[in-house]
Amino acid sequence: MRQEYLERPVNIASTAGIFDPYIPPEGDARLSGLSKEGLKQRTEQLRQSAASQLAIRKIREYDPEFKTKDFPTRAQDIFIRAHAALTEFNKVELHNLVTERCYPEMVRGNRYKTLRWAFVESLEPPRVVHARCPDMVSKGNLYGQVTVRMHSRQTLAIYDRFGRLMLGDEDVPRDVLEYLVMERHVVNPYGRWRLHGKIVPSWAPAKDPVIKTVMIPGPQLKPWEEFEDLNYEVEKPKAVQWHK
């Protein structure tokens, strides 16, 4: 009897996770660099930057054009284009801008929704805060992961399939502090930098609750009847006395 093997396709264009993720300091974007806590955080960042410098040197061996001064602007541009493609449901463009790990996380749950997103302005220049260049599967098969800190102002509104607002507001911009993880298969000469994920700090504020809509049962209509002609009034719920 011939043994059957379960085959599963393996994608080597990107990794399945974030290696040694960056831990954002608590109070980022609120502490002054001249305060005691700000100086302490700055010292800790400099201490952890040694591994990032080694990773950046490895990345430059395969990508000579990589520069920490110019890369944050490129990463921000990729972020804006990716979210614009998401609102337009442009799958081809989105696959070119995000990795295979990031794609399902961005599109999950948006099939019957309408997204309205806009990038208003940058509150601080984006900058590289973390870099890693691990190898996978075999030695020398390197992947570059660079974390970019981006503090900006954005607008977001999500509507359900009936056009009712579920989350956010198109006219009210909000300050957003994000840590974007960009990835590239550096040993591949045709590889490109793509959005791989985001790092959400443990101290980040909770997201706003989603406004849920429910269907109120109405009268059974016959084929020749119209709801407006019935003058139907929705019954108000009766007051209930709750006892402890």
GROMACS .gro file of C-alpha atoms in nm, residues 1 51 58 88 146 222 242:
model
    7
    1MET     CA    1   0.000   0.000   0.000
   51ALA     CA    2   2.239   4.466   1.769
   58LYS     CA    3   2.427   4.304   0.710
   88GLU     CA    4  -1.007   5.054  -0.276
  146VAL     CA    5   1.334   4.717   1.023
  222LYS     CA    6  -4.792   4.065   0.188
  242TRP     CA    7  -3.430   4.513   3.856
   0.00000   0.00000   0.00000
